[in-house]
Amino acid sequence: FVFTSFAMAFDPRMIVNAAMSTIRSIPYQDQCTPTGPHPVSLITLDEQGFPSARTVVPREIAPDLSFFKLNSRTQTRKVSELQRNDKVTLNFQDQRGRGGWLTLKGTARLAPAPDGSTDILVTVMQLEIVSYTEKAMADSDGWVPAVLRRESGGWIVAT
């Protein structure tokens, strides 16, 4: 990889920090605060294997981006799709400057919430980012994302 920041090539923490800055920049209901909420596209697979995308608002985000807690009514399409296939993608759209995106891939576990709804507990296994503002990408033009993979409880730069 050729990173726009040499140090970023060897420090997954810098990539995670750039990803967190990207998330924090995303407004919700015309407001943008560091603590959120920050909407994200939740992508699941339907019965035919086609992606289904919808916008949701995370209830909890781990500081290292290894875990996201979402919530849904129990009788929704997203819950049905996750019962069949636990693979999930979360995608944040960076609209600052030249733009960019953050994609997190992982698995989801469903758990009943105290109010009768369903918590969607996402364990992130891979992070991909292109951010012109944060200078997080694997090439100088922004066509190749910086990619991290979870291994042994931490992030490593994917090769």
PDB file of C-alpha atoms in Angstrom:
ATOM      1  CA  PHE A   1       0.000   0.000   0.000  1.00  0.00           C
ATOM      2  CA  VAL A   2       1.022   3.579  -0.613  1.00  0.00           C
ATOM      3  CA  PHE A   3      -0.690   5.659   2.077  1.00  0.00           C
ATOM      4  CA  THR A   4      -1.059   9.406   1.866  1.00  0.00           C
ATOM      5  CA  SER A   5       0.427   9.504   5.351  1.00  0.00           C
ATOM      6  CA  PHE A   6       3.504   7.291   5.793  1.00  0.00           C
ATOM      7  CA  ALA A   7       2.836   6.871   9.509  1.00  0.00           C
ATOM      8  CA  MET A   8      -0.727   5.746   8.806  1.00  0.00           C
ATOM      9  CA  ALA A   9       0.602   2.759   6.836  1.00  0.00           C
ATOM     10  CA  PHE A  10       1.972   1.253  10.058  1.00  0.00           C
ATOM     11  CA  ASP A  11      -0.468   2.494  12.665  1.00  0.00           C
ATOM     12  CA  PRO A  12      -3.992   1.064  12.623  1.00  0.00           C
ATOM     13  CA  ARG A  13      -4.892   3.509  15.427  1.00  0.00           C
ATOM     14  CA  MET A  14      -4.468   6.401  13.001  1.00  0.00           C
ATOM     15  CA  ILE A  15      -6.830   4.735  10.545  1.00  0.00           C
ATOM     16  CA  VAL A  16      -9.382   4.058  13.313  1.00  0.00           C
ATOM     17  CA  ASN A  17      -9.078   7.698  14.444  1.00  0.00           C
ATOM     18  CA  ALA A  18      -9.678   8.878  10.862  1.00  0.00           C
ATOM     19  CA  ALA A  19     -12.710   6.573  10.675  1.00  0.00           C
ATOM     20  CA  MET A  20     -14.081   7.907  13.968  1.00  0.00           C
ATOM     21  CA  SER A  21     -13.584  11.499  12.767  1.00  0.00           C
ATOM     22  CA  THR A  22     -15.514  10.610   9.625  1.00  0.00           C
ATOM     23  CA  ILE A  23     -18.396   9.194  11.687  1.00  0.00           C
ATOM     24  CA  ARG A  24     -18.450  12.253  13.962  1.00  0.00           C
ATOM     25  CA  SER A  25     -18.732  14.547  10.934  1.00  0.00           C
ATOM     26  CA  ILE A  26     -22.033  13.048   9.759  1.00  0.00           C
ATOM     27  CA  PRO A  27     -25.027  15.192  10.718  1.00  0.00           C
ATOM     28  CA  TYR A  28     -28.427  13.957  11.883  1.00  0.00           C
ATOM     29  CA  GLN A  29     -31.556  16.111  11.708  1.00  0.00           C
ATOM     30  CA  ASP A  30     -29.475  19.135  10.648  1.00  0.00           C
ATOM     31  CA  GLN A  31     -27.195  18.817  13.682  1.00  0.00           C
ATOM     32  CA  CYS A  32     -23.665  17.511  13.958  1.00  0.00           C
ATOM     33  CA  THR A  33     -22.296  16.895  17.424  1.00  0.00           C
ATOM     34  CA  PRO A  34     -19.287  14.740  18.397  1.00  0.00           C
ATOM     35  CA  THR A  35     -21.459  12.496  20.550  1.00  0.00           C
ATOM     36  CA  GLY A  36     -23.995  11.857  17.790  1.00  0.00           C
ATOM     37  CA  PRO A  37     -26.190  10.393  16.763  1.00  0.00           C
ATOM     38  CA  HIS A  38     -24.679   9.739  13.328  1.00  0.00           C
ATOM     39  CA  PRO A  39     -26.797   7.802  10.783  1.00  0.00           C
ATOM     40  CA  VAL A  40     -25.379   4.826   8.889  1.00  0.00           C
ATOM     41  CA  SER A  41     -26.598   2.557   6.087  1.00  0.00           C
ATOM     42  CA  LEU A  42     -27.231  -0.971   7.354  1.00  0.00           C
ATOM     43  CA  ILE A  43     -26.889  -3.517   4.554  1.00  0.00           C
ATOM     44  CA  THR A  44     -28.184  -7.071   4.884  1.00  0.00           C
ATOM     45  CA  LEU A  45     -28.959  -9.816   2.346  1.00  0.00           C
ATOM     46  CA  ASP A  46     -32.502 -10.768   1.333  1.00  0.00           C
ATOM     47  CA  GLU A  47     -33.815 -14.291   0.585  1.00  0.00           C
ATOM     48  CA  GLN A  48     -32.534 -14.099  -3.003  1.00  0.00           C
ATOM     49  CA  GLY A  49     -29.079 -12.897  -1.907  1.00  0.00           C
ATOM     50  CA  PHE A  50     -29.594  -9.275  -2.990  1.00  0.00           C
ATOM     51  CA  PRO A  51     -28.366  -6.489  -0.692  1.00  0.00           C
ATOM     52  CA  SER A  52     -31.009  -4.556   1.251  1.00  0.00           C
ATOM     53  CA  ALA A  53     -29.967  -1.121   2.513  1.00  0.00           C
ATOM     54  CA  ARG A  54     -31.639   1.230   4.963  1.00  0.00           C
ATOM     55  CA  THR A  55     -30.559   4.104   7.175  1.00  0.00           C
ATOM     56  CA  VAL A  56     -30.380   3.468  10.921  1.00  0.00           C
ATOM     57  CA  VAL A  57     -28.957   5.336  13.899  1.00  0.00           C
ATOM     58  CA  PRO A  58     -26.460   3.425  16.079  1.00  0.00           C
ATOM     59  CA  ARG A  59     -27.281   3.331  19.786  1.00  0.00           C
ATOM     60  CA  GLU A  60     -23.693   2.513  20.759  1.00  0.00           C
ATOM     61  CA  ILE A  61     -20.307   2.584  19.006  1.00  0.00           C
ATOM     62  CA  ALA A  62     -17.167   1.087  20.557  1.00  0.00           C
ATOM     63  CA  PRO A  63     -14.271   3.581  20.698  1.00  0.00           C
ATOM     64  CA  ASP A  64     -12.153   1.209  18.572  1.00  0.00           C
ATOM     65  CA  LEU A  65     -15.055   0.605  16.107  1.00  0.00           C
ATOM     66  CA  SER A  66     -15.064  -3.141  16.824  1.00  0.00           C
ATOM     67  CA  PHE A  67     -18.723  -3.133  17.934  1.00  0.00           C
ATOM     68  CA  PHE A  68     -21.959  -1.322  17.059  1.00  0.00           C
ATOM     69  CA  LYS A  69     -25.321  -1.633  18.771  1.00  0.00           C
ATOM     70  CA  LEU A  70     -28.381  -0.922  16.646  1.00  0.00           C
ATOM     71  CA  ASN A  71     -32.049  -1.379  17.486  1.00  0.00           C
ATOM     72  CA  SER A  72     -35.152  -2.278  15.510  1.00  0.00           C
ATOM     73  CA  ARG A  73     -38.731  -3.245  15.896  1.00  0.00           C
ATOM     74  CA  THR A  74     -38.860  -7.038  16.006  1.00  0.00           C
ATOM     75  CA  GLN A  75     -41.096  -7.600  12.960  1.00  0.00           C
ATOM     76  CA  THR A  76     -38.934  -5.778  10.396  1.00  0.00           C
ATOM     77  CA  ARG A  77     -37.342  -7.006   7.203  1.00  0.00           C
ATOM     78  CA  LYS A  78     -33.841  -6.320   8.578  1.00  0.00           C
ATOM     79  CA  VAL A  79     -34.446  -8.612  11.559  1.00  0.00           C
ATOM     80  CA  SER A  80     -35.832 -11.373   9.308  1.00  0.00           C
ATOM     81  CA  GLU A  81     -32.861 -11.060   6.974  1.00  0.00           C
ATOM     82  CA  LEU A  82     -30.390 -11.200   9.855  1.00  0.00           C
ATOM     83  CA  GLN A  83     -32.096 -14.302  11.235  1.00  0.00           C
ATOM     84  CA  ARG A  84     -31.318 -16.011   7.899  1.00  0.00           C
ATOM     85  CA  ASN A  85     -27.831 -14.554   7.350  1.00  0.00           C
ATOM     86  CA  ASP A  86     -25.782 -12.809  10.037  1.00  0.00           C
ATOM     87  CA  LYS A  87     -23.422 -11.067   7.586  1.00  0.00           C
ATOM     88  CA  VAL A  88     -23.814  -7.291   7.706  1.00  0.00           C
ATOM     89  CA  THR A  89     -22.244  -4.145   6.297  1.00  0.00           C
ATOM     90  CA  LEU A  90     -22.415  -0.652   7.767  1.00  0.00           C
ATOM     91  CA  ASN A  91     -21.622   2.256   5.439  1.00  0.00           C
ATOM     92  CA  PHE A  92     -21.056   5.876   6.434  1.00  0.00           C
ATOM     93  CA  GLN A  93     -20.990   8.565   3.709  1.00  0.00           C
ATOM     94  CA  ASP A  94     -18.513  11.400   4.280  1.00  0.00           C
ATOM     95  CA  GLN A  95     -19.842  14.592   2.671  1.00  0.00           C
ATOM     96  CA  ARG A  96     -17.024  16.921   3.716  1.00  0.00           C
ATOM     97  CA  GLY A  97     -14.789  18.393   1.036  1.00  0.00           C
ATOM     98  CA  ARG A  98     -14.193  15.865  -1.743  1.00  0.00           C
ATOM     99  CA  GLY A  99     -16.157  13.278   0.239  1.00  0.00           C
ATOM    100  CA  GLY A 100     -15.345   9.707   1.051  1.00  0.00           C
ATOM    101  CA  TRP A 101     -16.799   6.658   2.743  1.00  0.00           C
ATOM    102  CA  LEU A 102     -16.311   4.224   5.584  1.00  0.00           C
ATOM    103  CA  THR A 103     -17.442   0.610   5.299  1.00  0.00           C
ATOM    104  CA  LEU A 104     -17.490  -1.815   8.226  1.00  0.00           C
ATOM    105  CA  LYS A 105     -18.117  -5.527   7.604  1.00  0.00           C
ATOM    106  CA  GLY A 106     -19.019  -8.042  10.250  1.00  0.00           C
ATOM    107  CA  THR A 107     -21.586 -10.326  11.799  1.00  0.00           C
ATOM    108  CA  ALA A 108     -24.739  -9.472  13.702  1.00  0.00           C
ATOM    109  CA  ARG A 109     -26.296 -11.149  16.701  1.00  0.00           C
ATOM    110  CA  LEU A 110     -29.917 -10.451  17.600  1.00  0.00           C
ATOM    111  CA  ALA A 111     -30.929  -9.967  21.237  1.00  0.00           C
ATOM    112  CA  PRO A 112     -34.241  -9.009  22.822  1.00  0.00           C
ATOM    113  CA  ALA A 113     -34.266  -5.478  24.222  1.00  0.00           C
ATOM    114  CA  PRO A 114     -36.040  -4.613  27.500  1.00  0.00           C
ATOM    115  CA  ASP A 115     -38.719  -2.617  25.644  1.00  0.00           C
ATOM    116  CA  GLY A 116     -39.707  -5.577  23.418  1.00  0.00           C
ATOM    117  CA  SER A 117     -37.705  -4.420  20.397  1.00  0.00           C
ATOM    118  CA  THR A 118     -34.630  -6.204  19.037  1.00  0.00           C
ATOM    119  CA  ASP A 119     -31.031  -5.138  19.556  1.00  0.00           C
ATOM    120  CA  ILE A 120     -28.714  -5.777  16.622  1.00  0.00           C
ATOM    121  CA  LEU A 121     -25.225  -6.349  18.000  1.00  0.00           C
ATOM    122  CA  VAL A 122     -22.617  -6.009  15.255  1.00  0.00           C
ATOM    123  CA  THR A 123     -19.105  -7.372  15.683  1.00  0.00           C
ATOM    124  CA  VAL A 124     -16.910  -5.657  13.097  1.00  0.00           C
ATOM    125  CA  MET A 125     -14.304  -7.805  11.340  1.00  0.00           C
ATOM    126  CA  GLN A 126     -13.088  -5.441   8.608  1.00  0.00           C
ATOM    127  CA  LEU A 127     -12.884  -1.668   8.169  1.00  0.00           C
ATOM    128  CA  GLU A 128     -12.395   0.054   4.799  1.00  0.00           C
ATOM    129  CA  ILE A 129     -12.034   3.815   4.391  1.00  0.00           C
ATOM    130  CA  VAL A 130     -11.424   6.439   1.753  1.00  0.00           C
ATOM    131  CA  SER A 131     -11.452   9.928   3.222  1.00  0.00           C
ATOM    132  CA  TYR A 132      -9.942  12.876   1.419  1.00  0.00           C
ATOM    133  CA  THR A 133     -10.481  15.099   4.459  1.00  0.00           C
ATOM    134  CA  GLU A 134      -8.820  12.655   6.870  1.00  0.00           C
ATOM    135  CA  LYS A 135      -6.220  11.594   4.274  1.00  0.00           C
ATOM    136  CA  ALA A 136      -7.076   7.948   4.896  1.00  0.00           C
ATOM    137  CA  MET A 137      -6.677   5.840   1.768  1.00  0.00           C
ATOM    138  CA  ALA A 138      -4.190   3.379   0.327  1.00  0.00           C
ATOM    139  CA  ASP A 139      -3.226   5.375  -2.765  1.00  0.00           C
ATOM    140  CA  SER A 140      -2.598   9.015  -3.558  1.00  0.00           C
ATOM    141  CA  ASP A 141      -5.703   9.332  -5.786  1.00  0.00           C
ATOM    142  CA  GLY A 142      -8.310   7.887  -3.406  1.00  0.00           C
ATOM    143  CA  TRP A 143      -9.312   4.889  -5.505  1.00  0.00           C
ATOM    144  CA  VAL A 144      -7.985   2.278  -3.079  1.00  0.00           C
ATOM    145  CA  PRO A 145      -9.283   2.164   0.497  1.00  0.00           C
ATOM    146  CA  ALA A 146      -7.176   1.757   3.602  1.00  0.00           C
ATOM    147  CA  VAL A 147      -8.240  -1.637   4.993  1.00  0.00           C
ATOM    148  CA  LEU A 148      -7.993  -2.980   8.528  1.00  0.00           C
ATOM    149  CA  ARG A 149      -8.877  -6.493   9.688  1.00  0.00           C
ATOM    150  CA  ARG A 150      -9.622  -7.660  13.244  1.00  0.00           C
ATOM    151  CA  GLU A 151      -7.164 -10.270  14.448  1.00  0.00           C
ATOM    152  CA  SER A 152      -6.471 -11.480  17.993  1.00  0.00           C
ATOM    153  CA  GLY A 153      -8.662  -8.745  19.481  1.00  0.00           C
ATOM    154  CA  GLY A 154      -7.014  -5.857  17.641  1.00  0.00           C
ATOM    155  CA  TRP A 155      -6.816  -4.141  14.277  1.00  0.00           C
ATOM    156  CA  ILE A 156      -4.087  -4.964  11.740  1.00  0.00           C
ATOM    157  CA  VAL A 157      -3.423  -3.399   8.347  1.00  0.00           C
ATOM    158  CA  ALA A 158      -4.718  -5.826   5.710  1.00  0.00           C
ATOM    159  CA  THR A 159      -2.302  -6.686   2.926  1.00  0.00           C
TER     160      THR A 159
END
